[in-house]
mmCIF file of C-alpha atoms and ligand atoms in Angstrom:
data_model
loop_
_atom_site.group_PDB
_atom_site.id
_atom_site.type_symbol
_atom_site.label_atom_id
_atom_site.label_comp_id
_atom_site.label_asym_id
_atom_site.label_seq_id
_atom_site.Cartn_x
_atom_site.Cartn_y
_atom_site.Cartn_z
ATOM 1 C CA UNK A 15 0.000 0.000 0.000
ATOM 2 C CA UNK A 16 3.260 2.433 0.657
ATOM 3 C CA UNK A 17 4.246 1.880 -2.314
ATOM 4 C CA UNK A 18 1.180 2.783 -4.487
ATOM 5 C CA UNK A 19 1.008 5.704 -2.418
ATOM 6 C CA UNK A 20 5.054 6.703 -3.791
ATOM 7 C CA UNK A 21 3.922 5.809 -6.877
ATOM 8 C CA UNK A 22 0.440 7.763 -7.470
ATOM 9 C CA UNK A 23 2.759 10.555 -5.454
ATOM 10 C CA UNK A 24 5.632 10.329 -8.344
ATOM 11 C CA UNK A 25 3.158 10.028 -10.802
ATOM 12 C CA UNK A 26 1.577 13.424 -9.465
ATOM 13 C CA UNK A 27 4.659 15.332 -9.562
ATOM 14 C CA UNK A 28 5.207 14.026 -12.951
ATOM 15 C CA UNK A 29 2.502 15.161 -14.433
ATOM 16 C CA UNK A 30 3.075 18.556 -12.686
ATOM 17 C CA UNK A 31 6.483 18.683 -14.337
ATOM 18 C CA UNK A 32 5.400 17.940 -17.791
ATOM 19 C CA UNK A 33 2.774 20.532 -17.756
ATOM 20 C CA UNK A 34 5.160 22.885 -16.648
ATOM 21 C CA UNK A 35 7.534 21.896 -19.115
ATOM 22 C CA UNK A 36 5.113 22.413 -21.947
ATOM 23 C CA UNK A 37 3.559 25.850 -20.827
ATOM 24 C CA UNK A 38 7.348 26.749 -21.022
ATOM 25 C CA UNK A 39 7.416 25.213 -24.484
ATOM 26 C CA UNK A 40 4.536 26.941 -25.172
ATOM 27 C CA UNK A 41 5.630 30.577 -23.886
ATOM 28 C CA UNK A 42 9.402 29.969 -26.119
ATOM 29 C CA UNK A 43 7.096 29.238 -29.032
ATOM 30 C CA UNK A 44 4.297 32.455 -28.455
ATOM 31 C CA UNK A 45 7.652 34.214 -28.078
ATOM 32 C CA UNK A 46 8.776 33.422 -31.018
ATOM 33 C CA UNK A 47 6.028 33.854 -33.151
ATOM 34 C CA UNK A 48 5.653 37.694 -31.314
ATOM 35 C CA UNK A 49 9.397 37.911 -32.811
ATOM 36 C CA UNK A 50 8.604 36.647 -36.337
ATOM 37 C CA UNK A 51 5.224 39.058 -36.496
ATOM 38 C CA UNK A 52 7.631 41.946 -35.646
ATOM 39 C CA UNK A 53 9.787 41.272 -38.106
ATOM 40 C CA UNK A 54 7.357 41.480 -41.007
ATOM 41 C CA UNK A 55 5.165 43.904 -39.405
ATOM 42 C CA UNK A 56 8.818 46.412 -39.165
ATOM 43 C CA UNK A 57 9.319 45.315 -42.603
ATOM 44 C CA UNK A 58 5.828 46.433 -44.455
ATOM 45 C CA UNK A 59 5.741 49.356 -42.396
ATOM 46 C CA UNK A 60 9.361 50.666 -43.234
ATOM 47 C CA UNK A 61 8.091 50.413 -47.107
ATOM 48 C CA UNK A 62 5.800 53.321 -47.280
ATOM 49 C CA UNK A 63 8.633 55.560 -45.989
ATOM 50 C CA UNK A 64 11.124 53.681 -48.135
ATOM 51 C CA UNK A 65 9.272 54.294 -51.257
ATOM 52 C CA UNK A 66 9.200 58.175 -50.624
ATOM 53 C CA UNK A 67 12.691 58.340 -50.004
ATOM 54 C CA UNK A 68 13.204 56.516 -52.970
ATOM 55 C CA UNK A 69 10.980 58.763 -55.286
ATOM 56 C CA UNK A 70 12.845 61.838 -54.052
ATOM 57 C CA UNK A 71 16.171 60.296 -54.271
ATOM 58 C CA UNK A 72 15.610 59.146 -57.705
ATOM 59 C CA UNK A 73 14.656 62.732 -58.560
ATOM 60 C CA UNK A 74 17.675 63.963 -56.893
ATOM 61 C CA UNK A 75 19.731 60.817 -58.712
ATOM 62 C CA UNK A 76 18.922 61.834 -62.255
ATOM 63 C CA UNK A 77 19.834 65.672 -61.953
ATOM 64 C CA UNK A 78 22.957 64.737 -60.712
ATOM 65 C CA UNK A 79 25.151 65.824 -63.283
ATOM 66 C CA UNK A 80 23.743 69.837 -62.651
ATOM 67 C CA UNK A 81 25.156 69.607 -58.881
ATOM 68 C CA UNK A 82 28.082 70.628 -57.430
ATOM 69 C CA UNK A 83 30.559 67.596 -57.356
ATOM 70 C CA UNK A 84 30.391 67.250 -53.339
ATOM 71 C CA UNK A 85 26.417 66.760 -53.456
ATOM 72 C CA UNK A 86 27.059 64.900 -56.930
ATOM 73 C CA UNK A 87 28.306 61.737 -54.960
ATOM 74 C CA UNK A 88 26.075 62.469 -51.858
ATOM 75 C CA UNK A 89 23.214 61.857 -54.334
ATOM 76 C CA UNK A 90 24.668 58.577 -55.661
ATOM 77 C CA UNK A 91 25.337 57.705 -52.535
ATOM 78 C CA UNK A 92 21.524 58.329 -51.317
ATOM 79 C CA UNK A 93 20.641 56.073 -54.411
ATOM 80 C CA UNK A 94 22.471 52.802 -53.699
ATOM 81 C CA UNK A 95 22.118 52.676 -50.179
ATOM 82 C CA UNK A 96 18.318 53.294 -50.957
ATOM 83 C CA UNK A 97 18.759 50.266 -53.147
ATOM 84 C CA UNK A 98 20.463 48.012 -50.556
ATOM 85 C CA UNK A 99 17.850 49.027 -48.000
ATOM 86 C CA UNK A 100 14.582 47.855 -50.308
ATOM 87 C CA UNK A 101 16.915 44.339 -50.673
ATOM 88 C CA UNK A 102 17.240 44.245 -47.317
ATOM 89 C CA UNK A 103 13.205 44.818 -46.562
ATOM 90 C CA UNK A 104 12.383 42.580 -49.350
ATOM 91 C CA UNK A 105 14.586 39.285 -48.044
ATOM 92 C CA UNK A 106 13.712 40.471 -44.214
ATOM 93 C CA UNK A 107 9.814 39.789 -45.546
ATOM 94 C CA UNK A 108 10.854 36.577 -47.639
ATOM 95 C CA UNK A 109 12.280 35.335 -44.728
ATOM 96 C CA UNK A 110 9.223 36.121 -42.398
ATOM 97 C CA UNK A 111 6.763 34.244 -44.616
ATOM 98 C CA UNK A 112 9.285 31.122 -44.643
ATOM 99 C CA UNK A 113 9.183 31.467 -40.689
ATOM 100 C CA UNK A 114 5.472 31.721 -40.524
ATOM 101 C CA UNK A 115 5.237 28.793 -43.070
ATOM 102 C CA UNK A 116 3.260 30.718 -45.374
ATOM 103 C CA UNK A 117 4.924 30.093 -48.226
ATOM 104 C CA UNK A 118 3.559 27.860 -51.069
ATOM 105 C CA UNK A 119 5.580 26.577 -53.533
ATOM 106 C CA UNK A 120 4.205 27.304 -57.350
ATOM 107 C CA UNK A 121 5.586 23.989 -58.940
ATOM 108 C CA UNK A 122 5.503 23.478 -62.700
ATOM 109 C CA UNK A 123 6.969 20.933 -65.232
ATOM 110 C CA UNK A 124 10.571 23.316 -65.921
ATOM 111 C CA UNK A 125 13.102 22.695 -67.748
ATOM 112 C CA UNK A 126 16.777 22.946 -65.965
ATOM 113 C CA UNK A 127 18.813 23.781 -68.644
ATOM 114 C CA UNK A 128 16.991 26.273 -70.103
ATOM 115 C CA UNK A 129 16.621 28.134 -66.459
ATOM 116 C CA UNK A 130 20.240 27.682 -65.818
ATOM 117 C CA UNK A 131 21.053 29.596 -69.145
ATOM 118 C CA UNK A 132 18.112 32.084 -68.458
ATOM 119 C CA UNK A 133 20.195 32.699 -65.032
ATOM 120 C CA UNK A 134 23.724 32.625 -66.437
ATOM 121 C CA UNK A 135 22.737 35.077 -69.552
ATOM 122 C CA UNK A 136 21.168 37.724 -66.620
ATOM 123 C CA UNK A 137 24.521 37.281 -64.324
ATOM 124 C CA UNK A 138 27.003 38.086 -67.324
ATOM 125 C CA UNK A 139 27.447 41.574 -67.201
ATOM 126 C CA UNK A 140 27.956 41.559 -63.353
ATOM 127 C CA UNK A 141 30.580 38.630 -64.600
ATOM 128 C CA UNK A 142 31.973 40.612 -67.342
ATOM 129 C CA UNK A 143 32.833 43.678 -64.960
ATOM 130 C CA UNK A 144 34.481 41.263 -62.721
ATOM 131 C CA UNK A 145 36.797 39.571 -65.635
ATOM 132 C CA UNK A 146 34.900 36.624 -64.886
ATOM 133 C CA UNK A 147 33.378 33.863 -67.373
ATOM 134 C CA UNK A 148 30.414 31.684 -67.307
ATOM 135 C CA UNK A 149 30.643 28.385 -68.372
ATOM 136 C CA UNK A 150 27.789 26.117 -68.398
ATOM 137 C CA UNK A 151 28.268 22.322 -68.269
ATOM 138 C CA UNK A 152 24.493 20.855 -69.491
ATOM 139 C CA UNK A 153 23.128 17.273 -71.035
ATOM 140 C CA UNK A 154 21.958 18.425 -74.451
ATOM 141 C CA UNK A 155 18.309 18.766 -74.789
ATOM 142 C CA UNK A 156 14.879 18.648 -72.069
ATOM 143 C CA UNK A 157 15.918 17.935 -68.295
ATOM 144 C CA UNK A 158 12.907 18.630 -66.406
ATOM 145 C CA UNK A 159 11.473 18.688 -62.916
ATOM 146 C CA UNK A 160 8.181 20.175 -61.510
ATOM 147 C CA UNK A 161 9.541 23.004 -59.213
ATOM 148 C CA UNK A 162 8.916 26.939 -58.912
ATOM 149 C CA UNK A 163 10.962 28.295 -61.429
ATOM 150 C CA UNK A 164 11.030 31.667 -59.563
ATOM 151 C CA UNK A 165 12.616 30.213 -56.228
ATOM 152 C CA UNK A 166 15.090 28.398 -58.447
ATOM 153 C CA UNK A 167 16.184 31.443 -60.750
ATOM 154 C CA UNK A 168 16.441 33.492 -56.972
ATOM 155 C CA UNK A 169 18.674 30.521 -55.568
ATOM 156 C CA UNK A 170 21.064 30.666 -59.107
ATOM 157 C CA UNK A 171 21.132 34.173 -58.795
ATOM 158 C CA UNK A 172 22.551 34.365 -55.618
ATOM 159 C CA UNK A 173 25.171 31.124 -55.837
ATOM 160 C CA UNK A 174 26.777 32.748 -59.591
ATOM 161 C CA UNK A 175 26.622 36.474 -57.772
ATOM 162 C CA UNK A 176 28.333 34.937 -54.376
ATOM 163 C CA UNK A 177 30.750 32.913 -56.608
ATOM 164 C CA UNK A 178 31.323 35.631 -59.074
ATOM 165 C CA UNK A 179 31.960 37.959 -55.681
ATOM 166 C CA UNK A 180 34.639 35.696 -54.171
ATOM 167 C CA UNK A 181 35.489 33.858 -57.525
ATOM 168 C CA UNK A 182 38.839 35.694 -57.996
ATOM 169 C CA UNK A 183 38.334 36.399 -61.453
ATOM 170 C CA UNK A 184 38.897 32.909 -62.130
ATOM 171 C CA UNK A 185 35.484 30.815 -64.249
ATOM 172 C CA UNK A 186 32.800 29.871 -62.678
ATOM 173 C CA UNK A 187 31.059 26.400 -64.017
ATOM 174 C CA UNK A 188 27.307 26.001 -63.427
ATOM 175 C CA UNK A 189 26.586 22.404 -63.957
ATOM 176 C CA UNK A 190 23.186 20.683 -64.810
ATOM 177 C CA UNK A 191 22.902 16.934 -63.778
ATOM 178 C CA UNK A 192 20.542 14.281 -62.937
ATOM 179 C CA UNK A 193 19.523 10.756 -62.023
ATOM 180 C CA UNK A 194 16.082 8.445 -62.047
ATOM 181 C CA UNK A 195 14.807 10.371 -58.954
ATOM 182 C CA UNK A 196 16.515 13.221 -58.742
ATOM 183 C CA UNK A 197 18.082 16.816 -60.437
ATOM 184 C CA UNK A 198 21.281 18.651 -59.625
ATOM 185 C CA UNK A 199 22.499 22.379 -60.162
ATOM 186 C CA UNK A 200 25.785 22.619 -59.128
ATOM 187 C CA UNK A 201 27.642 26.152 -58.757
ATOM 188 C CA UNK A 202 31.557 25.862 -58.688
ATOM 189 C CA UNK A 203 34.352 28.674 -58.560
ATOM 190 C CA UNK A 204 37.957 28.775 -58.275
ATOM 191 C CA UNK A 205 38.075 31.583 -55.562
ATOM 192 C CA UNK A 206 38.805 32.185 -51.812
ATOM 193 C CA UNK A 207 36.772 29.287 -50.548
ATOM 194 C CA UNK A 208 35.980 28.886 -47.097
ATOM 195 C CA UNK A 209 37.794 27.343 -43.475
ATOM 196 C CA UNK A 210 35.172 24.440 -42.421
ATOM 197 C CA UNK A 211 34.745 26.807 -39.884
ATOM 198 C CA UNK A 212 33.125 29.440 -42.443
ATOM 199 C CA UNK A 213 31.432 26.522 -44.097
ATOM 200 C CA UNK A 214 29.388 25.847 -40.497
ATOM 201 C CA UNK A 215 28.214 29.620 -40.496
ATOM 202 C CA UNK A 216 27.551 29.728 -44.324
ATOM 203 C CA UNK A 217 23.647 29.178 -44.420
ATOM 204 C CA UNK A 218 22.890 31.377 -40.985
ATOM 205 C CA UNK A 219 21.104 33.928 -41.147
ATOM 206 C CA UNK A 220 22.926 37.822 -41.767
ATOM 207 C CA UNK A 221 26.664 35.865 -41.384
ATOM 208 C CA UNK A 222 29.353 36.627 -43.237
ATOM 209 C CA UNK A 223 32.947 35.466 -43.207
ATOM 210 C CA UNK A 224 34.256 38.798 -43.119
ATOM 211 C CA UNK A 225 31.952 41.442 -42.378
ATOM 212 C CA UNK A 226 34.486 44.472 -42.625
ATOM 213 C CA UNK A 227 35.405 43.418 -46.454
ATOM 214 C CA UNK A 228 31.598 42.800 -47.284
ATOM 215 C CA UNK A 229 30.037 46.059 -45.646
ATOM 216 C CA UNK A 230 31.010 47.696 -49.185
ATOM 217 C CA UNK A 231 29.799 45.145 -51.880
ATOM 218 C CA UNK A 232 26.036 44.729 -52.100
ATOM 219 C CA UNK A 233 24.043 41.818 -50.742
ATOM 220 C CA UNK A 234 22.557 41.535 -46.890
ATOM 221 C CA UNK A 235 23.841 38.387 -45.341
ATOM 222 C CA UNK A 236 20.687 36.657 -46.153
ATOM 223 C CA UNK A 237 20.685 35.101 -50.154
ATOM 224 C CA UNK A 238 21.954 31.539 -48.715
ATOM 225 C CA UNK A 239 19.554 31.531 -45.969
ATOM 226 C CA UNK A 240 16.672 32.132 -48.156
ATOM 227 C CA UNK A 241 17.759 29.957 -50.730
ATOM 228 C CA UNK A 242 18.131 27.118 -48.254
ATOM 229 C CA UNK A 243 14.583 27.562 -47.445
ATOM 230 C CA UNK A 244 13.999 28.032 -50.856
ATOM 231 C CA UNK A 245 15.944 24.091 -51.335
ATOM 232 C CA UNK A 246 14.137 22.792 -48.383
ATOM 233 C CA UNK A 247 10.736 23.981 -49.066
ATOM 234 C CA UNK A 248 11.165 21.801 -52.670
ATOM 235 C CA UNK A 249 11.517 18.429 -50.502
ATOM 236 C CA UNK A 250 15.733 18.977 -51.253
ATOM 237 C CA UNK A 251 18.638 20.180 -50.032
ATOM 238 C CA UNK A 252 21.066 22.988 -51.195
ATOM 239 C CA UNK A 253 25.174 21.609 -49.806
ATOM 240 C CA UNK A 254 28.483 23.259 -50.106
ATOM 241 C CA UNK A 255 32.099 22.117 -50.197
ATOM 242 C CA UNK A 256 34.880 24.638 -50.063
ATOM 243 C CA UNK A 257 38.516 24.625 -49.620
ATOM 244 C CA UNK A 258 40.504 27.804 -48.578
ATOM 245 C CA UNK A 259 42.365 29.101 -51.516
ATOM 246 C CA UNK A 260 40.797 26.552 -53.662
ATOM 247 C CA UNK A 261 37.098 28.092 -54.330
ATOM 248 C CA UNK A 262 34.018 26.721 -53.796
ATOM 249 C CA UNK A 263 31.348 24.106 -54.791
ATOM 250 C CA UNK A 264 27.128 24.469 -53.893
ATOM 251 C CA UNK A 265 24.915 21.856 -55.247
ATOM 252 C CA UNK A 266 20.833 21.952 -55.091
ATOM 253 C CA UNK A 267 19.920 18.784 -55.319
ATOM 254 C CA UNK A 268 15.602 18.811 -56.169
ATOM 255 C CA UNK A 269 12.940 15.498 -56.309
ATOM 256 C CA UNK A 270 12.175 15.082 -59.843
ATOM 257 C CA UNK A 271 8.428 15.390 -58.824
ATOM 258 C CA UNK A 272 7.089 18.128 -56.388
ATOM 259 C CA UNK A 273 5.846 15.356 -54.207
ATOM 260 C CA UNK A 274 8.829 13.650 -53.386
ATOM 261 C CA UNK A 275 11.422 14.719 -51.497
ATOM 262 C CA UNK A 276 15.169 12.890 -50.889
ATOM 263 C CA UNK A 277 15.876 10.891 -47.965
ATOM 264 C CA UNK A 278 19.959 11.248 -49.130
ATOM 265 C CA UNK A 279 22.151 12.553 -51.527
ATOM 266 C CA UNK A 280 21.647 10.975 -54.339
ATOM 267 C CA UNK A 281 24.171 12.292 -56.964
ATOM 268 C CA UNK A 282 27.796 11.691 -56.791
ATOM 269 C CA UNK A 283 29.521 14.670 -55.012
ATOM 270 C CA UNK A 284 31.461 17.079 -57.791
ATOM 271 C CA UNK A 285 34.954 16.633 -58.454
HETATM 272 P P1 ADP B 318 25.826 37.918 -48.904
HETATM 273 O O1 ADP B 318 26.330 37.404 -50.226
HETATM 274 O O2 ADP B 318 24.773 38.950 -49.019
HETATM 275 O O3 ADP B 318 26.922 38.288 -47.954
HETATM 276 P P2 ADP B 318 25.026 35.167 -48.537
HETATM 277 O O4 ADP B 318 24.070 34.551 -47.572
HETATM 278 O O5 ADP B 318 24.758 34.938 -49.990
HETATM 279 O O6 ADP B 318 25.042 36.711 -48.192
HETATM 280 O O7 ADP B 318 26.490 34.670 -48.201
HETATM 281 C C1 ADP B 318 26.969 34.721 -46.864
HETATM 282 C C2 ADP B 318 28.484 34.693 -46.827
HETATM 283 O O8 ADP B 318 28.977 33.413 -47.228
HETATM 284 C C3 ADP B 318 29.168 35.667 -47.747
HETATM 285 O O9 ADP B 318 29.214 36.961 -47.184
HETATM 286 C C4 ADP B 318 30.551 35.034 -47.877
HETATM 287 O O10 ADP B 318 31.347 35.350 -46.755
HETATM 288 C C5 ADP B 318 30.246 33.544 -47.848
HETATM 289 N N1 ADP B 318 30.170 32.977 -49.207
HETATM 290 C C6 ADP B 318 29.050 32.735 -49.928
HETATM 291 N N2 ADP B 318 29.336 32.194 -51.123
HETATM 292 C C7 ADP B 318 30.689 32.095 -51.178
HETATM 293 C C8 ADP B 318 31.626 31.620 -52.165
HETATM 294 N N3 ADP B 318 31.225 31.127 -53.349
HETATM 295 N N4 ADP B 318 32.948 31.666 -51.854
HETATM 296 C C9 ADP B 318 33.374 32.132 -50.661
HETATM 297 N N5 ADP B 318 32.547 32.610 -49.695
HETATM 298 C C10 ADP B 318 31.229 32.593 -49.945
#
């Protein structure tokens, strides 16, 4: 009789414990979701200002040539930092809807090699003003997969832009590949690469191996963490292998159908 007594007592204070336990669960999530609501409602309600600024900078922008040379550059100046700000809003909100899971994927039968020569054709003159070529390496003909062609152009933009960025002039291959199950876009350069330790960071959100070099080119610390949501949210998975001094390799790796996704890696890794 004691001991049913210890027990129904034990069992009492475990139950007490895991209620407690998930009421604190449940404050860290409400907490959480407060935090992602600020996020996006900060974000829409810096656009209305943003747009006027812009309007009046723009103004300013193309009468630039009548100022003095001193308020010349201050109105360049207003322009691109207007520019970097609206990027800034516009991945702040991406990532907001990914962390309120509102976003649907738009999948449709696409063909690979025709969007990774759609993306390559819009990178070349940021390639061309870096000395940089394009190569494409492509299976001749259809390779197609149902995904959202607009989340995969966004995710090729930003792996040829970073590899173009720390590519050290040297070419950058994107490669098209594919098995029974599954499609590959691979993005490799020659450039700086990245310490494994880099390589942990590279996907977290607003990192950047080194922040002092990168305040001064464009981009806001958040392309790869989109566009592993972007990956993810297709049922695949976006990797990276790098190598100081020897460049870099990222490969999205996509489920032929937009209903399956991959359990592992199916594709050889690059060379
Ligand atoms: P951003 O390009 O705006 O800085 P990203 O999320 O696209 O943001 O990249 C984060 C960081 O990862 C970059 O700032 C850079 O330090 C590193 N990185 C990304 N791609 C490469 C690459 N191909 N080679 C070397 N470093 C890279």
């Amino acid at each position: 009789e004691k001991g049913e007594d210890v027990i129904a007592t034990l069992a009492r204070s475990f139950n007490g414990m895991a209620d407690s336990l998930q009421s604190q669960i449940k404050k860290l999530a409400d907490l959480s979701e407060v935090q992602q609501r600020f996020v996006s409602d900060v974000s829409h309600e810096l656009r209305t200002p943003l747009t006027t600024i812009r309007l009046a900078g723009s103004v300013l922008y193309d009468q630039r040539a009548s100022f003095p040379p001193a308020t010349e550059r201050t109105a360049e100046l207003l322009h691109t930092q207007v520019e970097r700000f609206e990027l800034l809003l516009s991945d702040l909100l991406e990532i907001s809807r990914y962390d309120a899971g509102s976003v649907q994927v738009e999948a449709e039968p696409t063909n690979l090699v025709h969007l990774a020569e759609d993306a390559i054709d819009s990178m070349r003159s940021l390639a061309e003003s870096k000395g940089t070529e394009l190569r494409l390496v492509a299976p001749g003909g259809h390779l197609n997969a149902e995904v959202d062609p607009r989340r995969i152009r966004r995710i090729l933009h930003n792996l040829i832009g970073n590899a173009i960025e720390h590519g050290e002039s040297k070419p950058v291959i994107v490669s098209v590949d594919s098995n029974a199950t599954a499609v590959a876009l691979s993005v490799r350069d020659f450039g700086l690469g990245m310490t494994d330790a880099d390589v942990a960071h590279v996907f977290d959100r607003f990192w950047r191996a080194d922040p002092s070099r990168q305040r001064t080119i464009g981009g806001t610390g958040l392309g790869l963490a989109i566009s592993l949501e972007d990956a993810a949210v297709h049922g695949g998975w976006l990797q990276v292998w790098s190598s100081p001094g020897q460049g870099s390799c990222f490969r999205l790796t996509l489920p032929r159908r937009s209903s399956g996704t991959l359990t592992e890696s199916p594709l050889p890794l690059p060379p």
